[in-house]
Amino acid sequence: MQQQIKTAARIISEADAIFISAGAGMGVDSGLPDFRGDEGFWKAYPLLKEEQLSFYDLANPAWFRDDPARAWGFYGHRYNLYKSTQPHQGFSILRDWCESKNTPSFVFTSNVDGHFQKSGFCSDQVFECHGSINHLQCSNCCSNDIWVAGDMRIEVDLDTLKATNDLPRCPKCNAIARPNILMFGDGDWLPHRSQLQRQNYRSWNSKVTGYSIAIIELGAGKAVPTVRYESESQKGSLIRINPRDSDGPVNTVSIAMGAMQALQEIDAAL
């Protein structure tokens, strides 16, 4: 493993720019729950195990119509958790590496917590492919408006996982608001914020054509392989950091560690 750490350090040192891709495992070292499989999800939400409701069941826009208190109990709890949690040191290490390069770097993430921006990454250099819990839209899609959640407060009864205060509402039609997150079976998600981020991503890709790119993937599992596919589509040297699923294509630098530990060890090697 120490040889893999040294190889990763050399790749990062020699690279012109850095491409970061991150899945849910990136946030575990910050204290965020690991939703890996039903058991991981139910460990975070034991009540839902009793009700036999999975992450797939809860992450569905129908709840905002059928039981908005439960919908906002689930998403409000996550919003409160993400807002109150400080990103771990690994985020700062990545930011410092990116800032040391003359060529801008980029972040592709399936996480909706906004922790890269919270850690000082420029919003124009982050593509949140599943949207953001820090932005809201109308659940009735009365317009294409997406707005910042700001100082939104959601009080949640953890015994029922239901919101107990007034729920966020659309400022135009007064319907229940919902996070601007791509959910399962979601035909109502407004994608244009993420589409703008995708355009920034494409523009970055065109600018770094022919450059030496260090691809650093963190905490991206195989269950929903969006992030892994994106990493493997990049032209560069792939460093895959994951305590369980660090395997990859030929020449992948596989580091079977959590994100923070691996980044700290690579930084020490640098």
mmCIF file of C-alpha atoms in Angstrom:
data_model
loop_
_atom_site.group_PDB
_atom_site.id
_atom_site.type_symbol
_atom_site.label_atom_id
_atom_site.label_comp_id
_atom_site.label_asym_id
_atom_site.label_seq_id
_atom_site.Cartn_x
_atom_site.Cartn_y
_atom_site.Cartn_z
ATOM 1 C CA MET A 1 0.000 0.000 0.000
ATOM 2 C CA GLN A 2 2.873 2.404 0.703
ATOM 3 C CA GLN A 3 4.075 1.919 -2.860
ATOM 4 C CA GLN A 4 0.603 2.871 -4.104
ATOM 5 C CA ILE A 5 0.710 5.984 -1.920
ATOM 6 C CA LYS A 6 4.099 6.968 -3.379
ATOM 7 C CA THR A 7 2.875 6.346 -6.930
ATOM 8 C CA ALA A 8 -0.215 8.501 -6.296
ATOM 9 C CA ALA A 9 1.990 11.286 -4.900
ATOM 10 C CA ARG A 10 4.216 11.185 -7.990
ATOM 11 C CA ILE A 11 1.214 11.334 -10.352
ATOM 12 C CA ILE A 12 -0.240 14.320 -8.506
ATOM 13 C CA SER A 13 3.120 16.090 -8.354
ATOM 14 C CA GLU A 14 3.728 15.692 -12.095
ATOM 15 C CA ALA A 15 0.169 16.474 -13.252
ATOM 16 C CA ASP A 16 -0.766 19.722 -14.978
ATOM 17 C CA ALA A 17 -4.259 19.631 -13.453
ATOM 18 C CA ILE A 18 -6.397 17.530 -11.121
ATOM 19 C CA PHE A 19 -9.798 15.982 -11.741
ATOM 20 C CA ILE A 20 -11.609 15.020 -8.532
ATOM 21 C CA SER A 21 -14.555 12.651 -8.567
ATOM 22 C CA ALA A 22 -16.403 11.833 -5.368
ATOM 23 C CA GLY A 23 -19.217 9.605 -4.177
ATOM 24 C CA ALA A 24 -20.942 9.202 -0.822
ATOM 25 C CA GLY A 25 -17.887 7.614 0.804
ATOM 26 C CA MET A 26 -16.126 10.980 0.635
ATOM 27 C CA GLY A 27 -18.306 12.305 3.454
ATOM 28 C CA VAL A 28 -17.982 9.373 5.866
ATOM 29 C CA ASP A 29 -14.882 10.807 7.544
ATOM 30 C CA SER A 30 -16.802 14.032 8.188
ATOM 31 C CA GLY A 31 -19.249 11.968 10.242
ATOM 32 C CA LEU A 32 -21.931 11.653 7.575
ATOM 33 C CA PRO A 33 -23.815 8.330 7.404
ATOM 34 C CA ASP A 34 -22.841 5.596 4.972
ATOM 35 C CA PHE A 35 -25.950 4.640 3.007
ATOM 36 C CA ARG A 36 -24.233 1.645 1.406
ATOM 37 C CA GLY A 37 -27.029 -0.898 0.892
ATOM 38 C CA ASP A 38 -30.192 -1.183 2.976
ATOM 39 C CA GLU A 39 -28.304 -2.098 6.147
ATOM 40 C CA GLY A 40 -26.149 1.032 5.948
ATOM 41 C CA PHE A 41 -29.238 3.161 5.356
ATOM 42 C CA TRP A 42 -31.199 1.524 8.176
ATOM 43 C CA LYS A 43 -28.275 1.990 10.570
ATOM 44 C CA ALA A 44 -28.686 5.735 10.017
ATOM 45 C CA TYR A 45 -32.503 5.538 10.131
ATOM 46 C CA PRO A 46 -33.552 2.571 12.328
ATOM 47 C CA LEU A 47 -37.219 3.648 12.253
ATOM 48 C CA LEU A 48 -37.278 3.036 8.515
ATOM 49 C CA LYS A 49 -35.999 -0.496 9.053
ATOM 50 C CA GLU A 50 -39.078 -1.159 11.164
ATOM 51 C CA GLU A 51 -41.212 0.217 8.331
ATOM 52 C CA GLN A 52 -39.108 -1.649 5.728
ATOM 53 C CA LEU A 53 -38.533 1.549 3.774
ATOM 54 C CA SER A 54 -35.260 1.754 1.846
ATOM 55 C CA PHE A 55 -33.322 4.739 0.531
ATOM 56 C CA TYR A 56 -34.875 3.960 -2.871
ATOM 57 C CA ASP A 57 -38.352 4.193 -1.310
ATOM 58 C CA LEU A 58 -37.720 7.488 0.501
ATOM 59 C CA ALA A 59 -35.797 9.259 -2.260
ATOM 60 C CA ASN A 60 -38.942 9.568 -4.352
ATOM 61 C CA PRO A 61 -40.744 12.817 -5.258
ATOM 62 C CA ALA A 62 -44.167 11.222 -4.622
ATOM 63 C CA TRP A 63 -43.670 11.748 -0.875
ATOM 64 C CA PHE A 64 -43.864 15.531 -1.331
ATOM 65 C CA ARG A 65 -47.379 15.030 -2.678
ATOM 66 C CA ASP A 66 -48.590 12.143 -0.482
ATOM 67 C CA ASP A 67 -46.864 12.873 2.853
ATOM 68 C CA PRO A 68 -44.845 16.107 2.750
ATOM 69 C CA ALA A 69 -44.091 15.945 6.489
ATOM 70 C CA ARG A 70 -42.347 12.600 5.978
ATOM 71 C CA ALA A 71 -40.632 13.861 2.793
ATOM 72 C CA TRP A 72 -39.246 16.861 4.651
ATOM 73 C CA GLY A 73 -38.518 14.737 7.713
ATOM 74 C CA PHE A 74 -36.123 12.712 5.581
ATOM 75 C CA TYR A 75 -34.641 15.526 3.491
ATOM 76 C CA GLY A 76 -34.806 18.055 6.333
ATOM 77 C CA HIS A 77 -32.803 15.770 8.596
ATOM 78 C CA ARG A 78 -30.181 15.373 5.874
ATOM 79 C CA TYR A 79 -30.150 19.126 5.198
ATOM 80 C CA ASN A 80 -29.627 19.883 8.901
ATOM 81 C CA LEU A 81 -26.892 17.253 9.136
ATOM 82 C CA TYR A 82 -25.023 18.450 6.048
ATOM 83 C CA LYS A 83 -25.287 22.083 7.128
ATOM 84 C CA SER A 84 -24.009 21.465 10.671
ATOM 85 C CA THR A 85 -21.173 19.129 9.622
ATOM 86 C CA GLN A 86 -17.721 20.489 8.825
ATOM 87 C CA PRO A 87 -15.971 18.822 5.859
ATOM 88 C CA HIS A 88 -12.979 16.740 6.941
ATOM 89 C CA GLN A 89 -9.348 17.727 6.388
ATOM 90 C CA GLY A 90 -9.152 15.790 3.134
ATOM 91 C CA PHE A 91 -11.179 18.483 1.371
ATOM 92 C CA SER A 92 -8.609 21.117 2.326
ATOM 93 C CA ILE A 93 -5.767 18.878 1.151
ATOM 94 C CA LEU A 94 -7.437 18.472 -2.238
ATOM 95 C CA ARG A 95 -8.052 22.223 -2.501
ATOM 96 C CA ASP A 96 -4.399 22.959 -1.732
ATOM 97 C CA TRP A 97 -3.238 20.493 -4.401
ATOM 98 C CA CYS A 98 -5.566 22.079 -6.959
ATOM 99 C CA GLU A 99 -4.411 25.591 -6.075
ATOM 100 C CA SER A 100 -0.778 24.557 -6.517
ATOM 101 C CA LYS A 101 -1.377 23.933 -10.226
ATOM 102 C CA ASN A 102 -1.210 26.591 -12.922
ATOM 103 C CA THR A 103 -4.135 24.939 -14.719
ATOM 104 C CA PRO A 104 -7.571 24.978 -13.031
ATOM 105 C CA SER A 105 -8.891 21.683 -11.729
ATOM 106 C CA PHE A 106 -12.453 20.335 -11.596
ATOM 107 C CA VAL A 107 -14.777 18.360 -9.295
ATOM 108 C CA PHE A 108 -17.439 15.865 -10.406
ATOM 109 C CA THR A 109 -19.614 14.584 -7.561
ATOM 110 C CA SER A 110 -22.828 12.686 -6.981
ATOM 111 C CA ASN A 111 -23.018 14.153 -3.473
ATOM 112 C CA VAL A 112 -25.718 16.737 -2.805
ATOM 113 C CA ASP A 113 -24.249 18.181 0.420
ATOM 114 C CA GLY A 114 -22.331 21.131 -1.061
ATOM 115 C CA HIS A 115 -19.239 20.280 0.976
ATOM 116 C CA PHE A 116 -16.776 20.983 -1.833
ATOM 117 C CA GLN A 117 -18.051 24.562 -2.077
ATOM 118 C CA LYS A 118 -18.122 24.755 1.728
ATOM 119 C CA SER A 119 -14.428 23.787 1.675
ATOM 120 C CA GLY A 120 -13.497 26.660 -0.612
ATOM 121 C CA PHE A 121 -13.811 25.131 -4.074
ATOM 122 C CA CYS A 122 -15.120 27.602 -6.652
ATOM 123 C CA SER A 123 -18.742 26.870 -7.628
ATOM 124 C CA ASP A 124 -17.803 27.178 -11.303
ATOM 125 C CA GLN A 125 -15.454 24.215 -10.896
ATOM 126 C CA VAL A 126 -17.965 21.778 -9.376
ATOM 127 C CA PHE A 127 -20.498 19.605 -11.214
ATOM 128 C CA GLU A 128 -23.129 18.147 -8.864
ATOM 129 C CA CYS A 129 -24.656 15.571 -11.199
ATOM 130 C CA HIS A 130 -27.576 14.750 -8.860
ATOM 131 C CA GLY A 131 -28.319 18.333 -7.824
ATOM 132 C CA SER A 132 -28.018 20.051 -4.449
ATOM 133 C CA ILE A 133 -29.910 19.878 -1.172
ATOM 134 C CA ASN A 134 -28.986 23.542 -0.689
ATOM 135 C CA HIS A 135 -31.273 24.590 -3.545
ATOM 136 C CA LEU A 136 -35.055 24.277 -3.783
ATOM 137 C CA GLN A 137 -37.721 24.113 -6.486
ATOM 138 C CA CYS A 138 -41.525 23.932 -6.561
ATOM 139 C CA SER A 139 -42.877 20.394 -6.144
ATOM 140 C CA ASN A 140 -45.663 21.317 -8.594
ATOM 141 C CA CYS A 141 -43.203 22.737 -11.137
ATOM 142 C CA CYS A 142 -45.217 25.946 -11.477
ATOM 143 C CA SER A 143 -42.090 27.577 -12.929
ATOM 144 C CA ASN A 144 -38.472 26.807 -13.734
ATOM 145 C CA ASP A 145 -37.278 28.738 -10.700
ATOM 146 C CA ILE A 146 -34.543 27.256 -8.509
ATOM 147 C CA TRP A 147 -33.653 29.166 -5.358
ATOM 148 C CA VAL A 148 -31.100 28.928 -2.562
ATOM 149 C CA ALA A 149 -32.384 27.298 0.630
ATOM 150 C CA GLY A 150 -30.507 29.911 2.655
ATOM 151 C CA ASP A 151 -31.312 29.861 6.370
ATOM 152 C CA MET A 152 -34.088 27.279 5.978
ATOM 153 C CA ARG A 153 -34.970 25.582 9.286
ATOM 154 C CA ILE A 154 -36.566 22.135 9.341
ATOM 155 C CA GLU A 155 -37.488 20.742 12.743
ATOM 156 C CA VAL A 156 -37.635 16.943 12.659
ATOM 157 C CA ASP A 157 -39.135 14.510 15.172
ATOM 158 C CA LEU A 158 -36.615 11.677 15.036
ATOM 159 C CA ASP A 159 -39.093 9.250 16.589
ATOM 160 C CA THR A 160 -41.341 9.564 13.541
ATOM 161 C CA LEU A 161 -38.868 11.069 11.050
ATOM 162 C CA LYS A 162 -41.432 13.723 10.229
ATOM 163 C CA ALA A 163 -41.034 17.490 9.981
ATOM 164 C CA THR A 164 -42.939 19.315 12.708
ATOM 165 C CA ASN A 165 -42.733 22.968 11.676
ATOM 166 C CA ASP A 166 -44.021 24.925 8.699
ATOM 167 C CA LEU A 167 -42.630 23.398 5.518
ATOM 168 C CA PRO A 168 -40.785 25.336 2.801
ATOM 169 C CA ARG A 169 -43.130 26.598 0.128
ATOM 170 C CA CYS A 170 -42.857 27.913 -3.397
ATOM 171 C CA PRO A 171 -42.823 31.733 -3.340
ATOM 172 C CA LYS A 172 -44.913 31.833 -6.536
ATOM 173 C CA CYS A 173 -47.766 29.339 -5.999
ATOM 174 C CA ASN A 174 -47.379 28.413 -2.291
ATOM 175 C CA ALA A 175 -47.112 24.697 -3.073
ATOM 176 C CA ILE A 176 -44.718 22.602 -1.007
ATOM 177 C CA ALA A 177 -41.113 23.192 -2.078
ATOM 178 C CA ARG A 178 -38.677 20.316 -2.529
ATOM 179 C CA PRO A 179 -34.898 20.019 -2.820
ATOM 180 C CA ASN A 180 -33.486 20.440 -6.311
ATOM 181 C CA ILE A 181 -32.190 16.859 -6.196
ATOM 182 C CA LEU A 182 -32.634 14.162 -8.815
ATOM 183 C CA MET A 183 -34.657 11.453 -7.054
ATOM 184 C CA PHE A 184 -35.733 8.012 -8.237
ATOM 185 C CA GLY A 185 -38.543 8.047 -10.811
ATOM 186 C CA ASP A 186 -38.237 11.825 -10.874
ATOM 187 C CA GLY A 187 -39.848 13.479 -13.882
ATOM 188 C CA ASP A 188 -40.200 16.813 -12.083
ATOM 189 C CA TRP A 189 -36.563 17.552 -11.307
ATOM 190 C CA LEU A 190 -35.491 20.884 -12.788
ATOM 191 C CA PRO A 191 -32.085 20.138 -14.313
ATOM 192 C CA HIS A 192 -30.961 23.516 -15.625
ATOM 193 C CA ARG A 193 -28.725 24.379 -12.648
ATOM 194 C CA SER A 194 -26.859 21.102 -13.135
ATOM 195 C CA GLN A 195 -26.885 21.630 -16.898
ATOM 196 C CA LEU A 196 -24.978 24.890 -16.419
ATOM 197 C CA GLN A 197 -22.477 23.009 -14.283
ATOM 198 C CA ARG A 198 -22.215 20.380 -17.032
ATOM 199 C CA GLN A 199 -21.394 23.146 -19.523
ATOM 200 C CA ASN A 200 -18.609 24.357 -17.200
ATOM 201 C CA TYR A 201 -17.350 20.782 -17.024
ATOM 202 C CA ARG A 202 -17.314 20.408 -20.821
ATOM 203 C CA SER A 203 -15.532 23.737 -21.169
ATOM 204 C CA TRP A 204 -12.892 22.604 -18.662
ATOM 205 C CA ASN A 205 -12.434 19.306 -20.505
ATOM 206 C CA SER A 206 -11.810 21.140 -23.755
ATOM 207 C CA LYS A 207 -9.238 23.426 -22.109
ATOM 208 C CA VAL A 208 -7.187 20.582 -20.632
ATOM 209 C CA THR A 209 -7.041 18.452 -23.788
ATOM 210 C CA GLY A 210 -3.468 17.201 -24.111
ATOM 211 C CA TYR A 211 -2.596 18.054 -20.528
ATOM 212 C CA SER A 212 -1.413 15.568 -17.901
ATOM 213 C CA ILE A 213 -4.385 14.932 -15.599
ATOM 214 C CA ALA A 214 -4.350 13.270 -12.178
ATOM 215 C CA ILE A 215 -7.767 11.668 -11.637
ATOM 216 C CA ILE A 216 -8.505 11.297 -7.921
ATOM 217 C CA GLU A 217 -11.651 9.300 -7.205
ATOM 218 C CA LEU A 218 -12.912 9.080 -3.624
ATOM 219 C CA GLY A 219 -15.620 6.960 -2.019
ATOM 220 C CA ALA A 220 -17.426 5.927 -5.203
ATOM 221 C CA GLY A 221 -18.991 2.470 -4.956
ATOM 222 C CA LYS A 222 -20.330 0.087 -7.547
ATOM 223 C CA ALA A 223 -24.031 0.120 -6.602
ATOM 224 C CA VAL A 224 -24.618 3.383 -8.516
ATOM 225 C CA PRO A 225 -21.471 3.585 -10.661
ATOM 226 C CA THR A 226 -22.010 7.061 -12.149
ATOM 227 C CA VAL A 227 -18.875 8.515 -10.548
ATOM 228 C CA ARG A 228 -16.716 5.486 -11.401
ATOM 229 C CA TYR A 229 -17.772 5.665 -15.050
ATOM 230 C CA GLU A 230 -16.947 9.385 -15.168
ATOM 231 C CA SER A 231 -13.502 8.776 -13.688
ATOM 232 C CA GLU A 232 -12.754 6.059 -16.208
ATOM 233 C CA SER A 233 -13.928 8.249 -19.106
ATOM 234 C CA GLN A 234 -11.249 10.851 -18.333
ATOM 235 C CA LYS A 235 -7.886 10.693 -20.071
ATOM 236 C CA GLY A 236 -5.301 10.580 -17.309
ATOM 237 C CA SER A 237 -3.911 8.508 -14.460
ATOM 238 C CA LEU A 238 -6.631 7.153 -12.176
ATOM 239 C CA ILE A 239 -6.112 7.039 -8.408
ATOM 240 C CA ARG A 240 -9.085 5.164 -6.915
ATOM 241 C CA ILE A 241 -9.498 5.559 -3.150
ATOM 242 C CA ASN A 242 -12.099 3.319 -1.529
ATOM 243 C CA PRO A 243 -11.842 0.983 1.475
ATOM 244 C CA ARG A 244 -13.885 -1.737 -0.267
ATOM 245 C CA ASP A 245 -14.070 -1.112 -4.026
ATOM 246 C CA SER A 246 -10.653 0.230 -5.001
ATOM 247 C CA ASP A 247 -10.200 -2.080 -7.993
ATOM 248 C CA GLY A 248 -10.238 -0.601 -11.476
ATOM 249 C CA PRO A 249 -8.980 -0.859 -15.052
ATOM 250 C CA VAL A 250 -5.374 -1.713 -15.864
ATOM 251 C CA ASN A 251 -2.881 0.799 -14.385
ATOM 252 C CA THR A 252 -5.349 2.075 -11.785
ATOM 253 C CA VAL A 253 -3.597 3.117 -8.579
ATOM 254 C CA SER A 254 -5.847 1.309 -6.078
ATOM 255 C CA ILE A 255 -5.752 2.565 -2.494
ATOM 256 C CA ALA A 256 -7.931 0.572 -0.100
ATOM 257 C CA MET A 257 -8.403 3.270 2.548
ATOM 258 C CA GLY A 258 -10.927 5.832 3.635
ATOM 259 C CA ALA A 259 -10.727 9.190 1.898
ATOM 260 C CA MET A 260 -9.192 11.271 4.681
ATOM 261 C CA GLN A 261 -6.508 8.760 5.660
ATOM 262 C CA ALA A 262 -5.460 8.208 2.052
ATOM 263 C CA LEU A 263 -5.289 11.929 1.310
ATOM 264 C CA GLN A 264 -3.282 12.600 4.457
ATOM 265 C CA GLU A 265 -0.793 9.874 3.598
ATOM 266 C CA ILE A 266 -0.421 11.036 0.006
ATOM 267 C CA ASP A 267 0.043 14.605 1.215
ATOM 268 C CA ALA A 268 2.769 13.454 3.601
ATOM 269 C CA ALA A 269 4.481 11.640 0.704
ATOM 270 C CA LEU A 270 4.344 14.829 -1.358
#
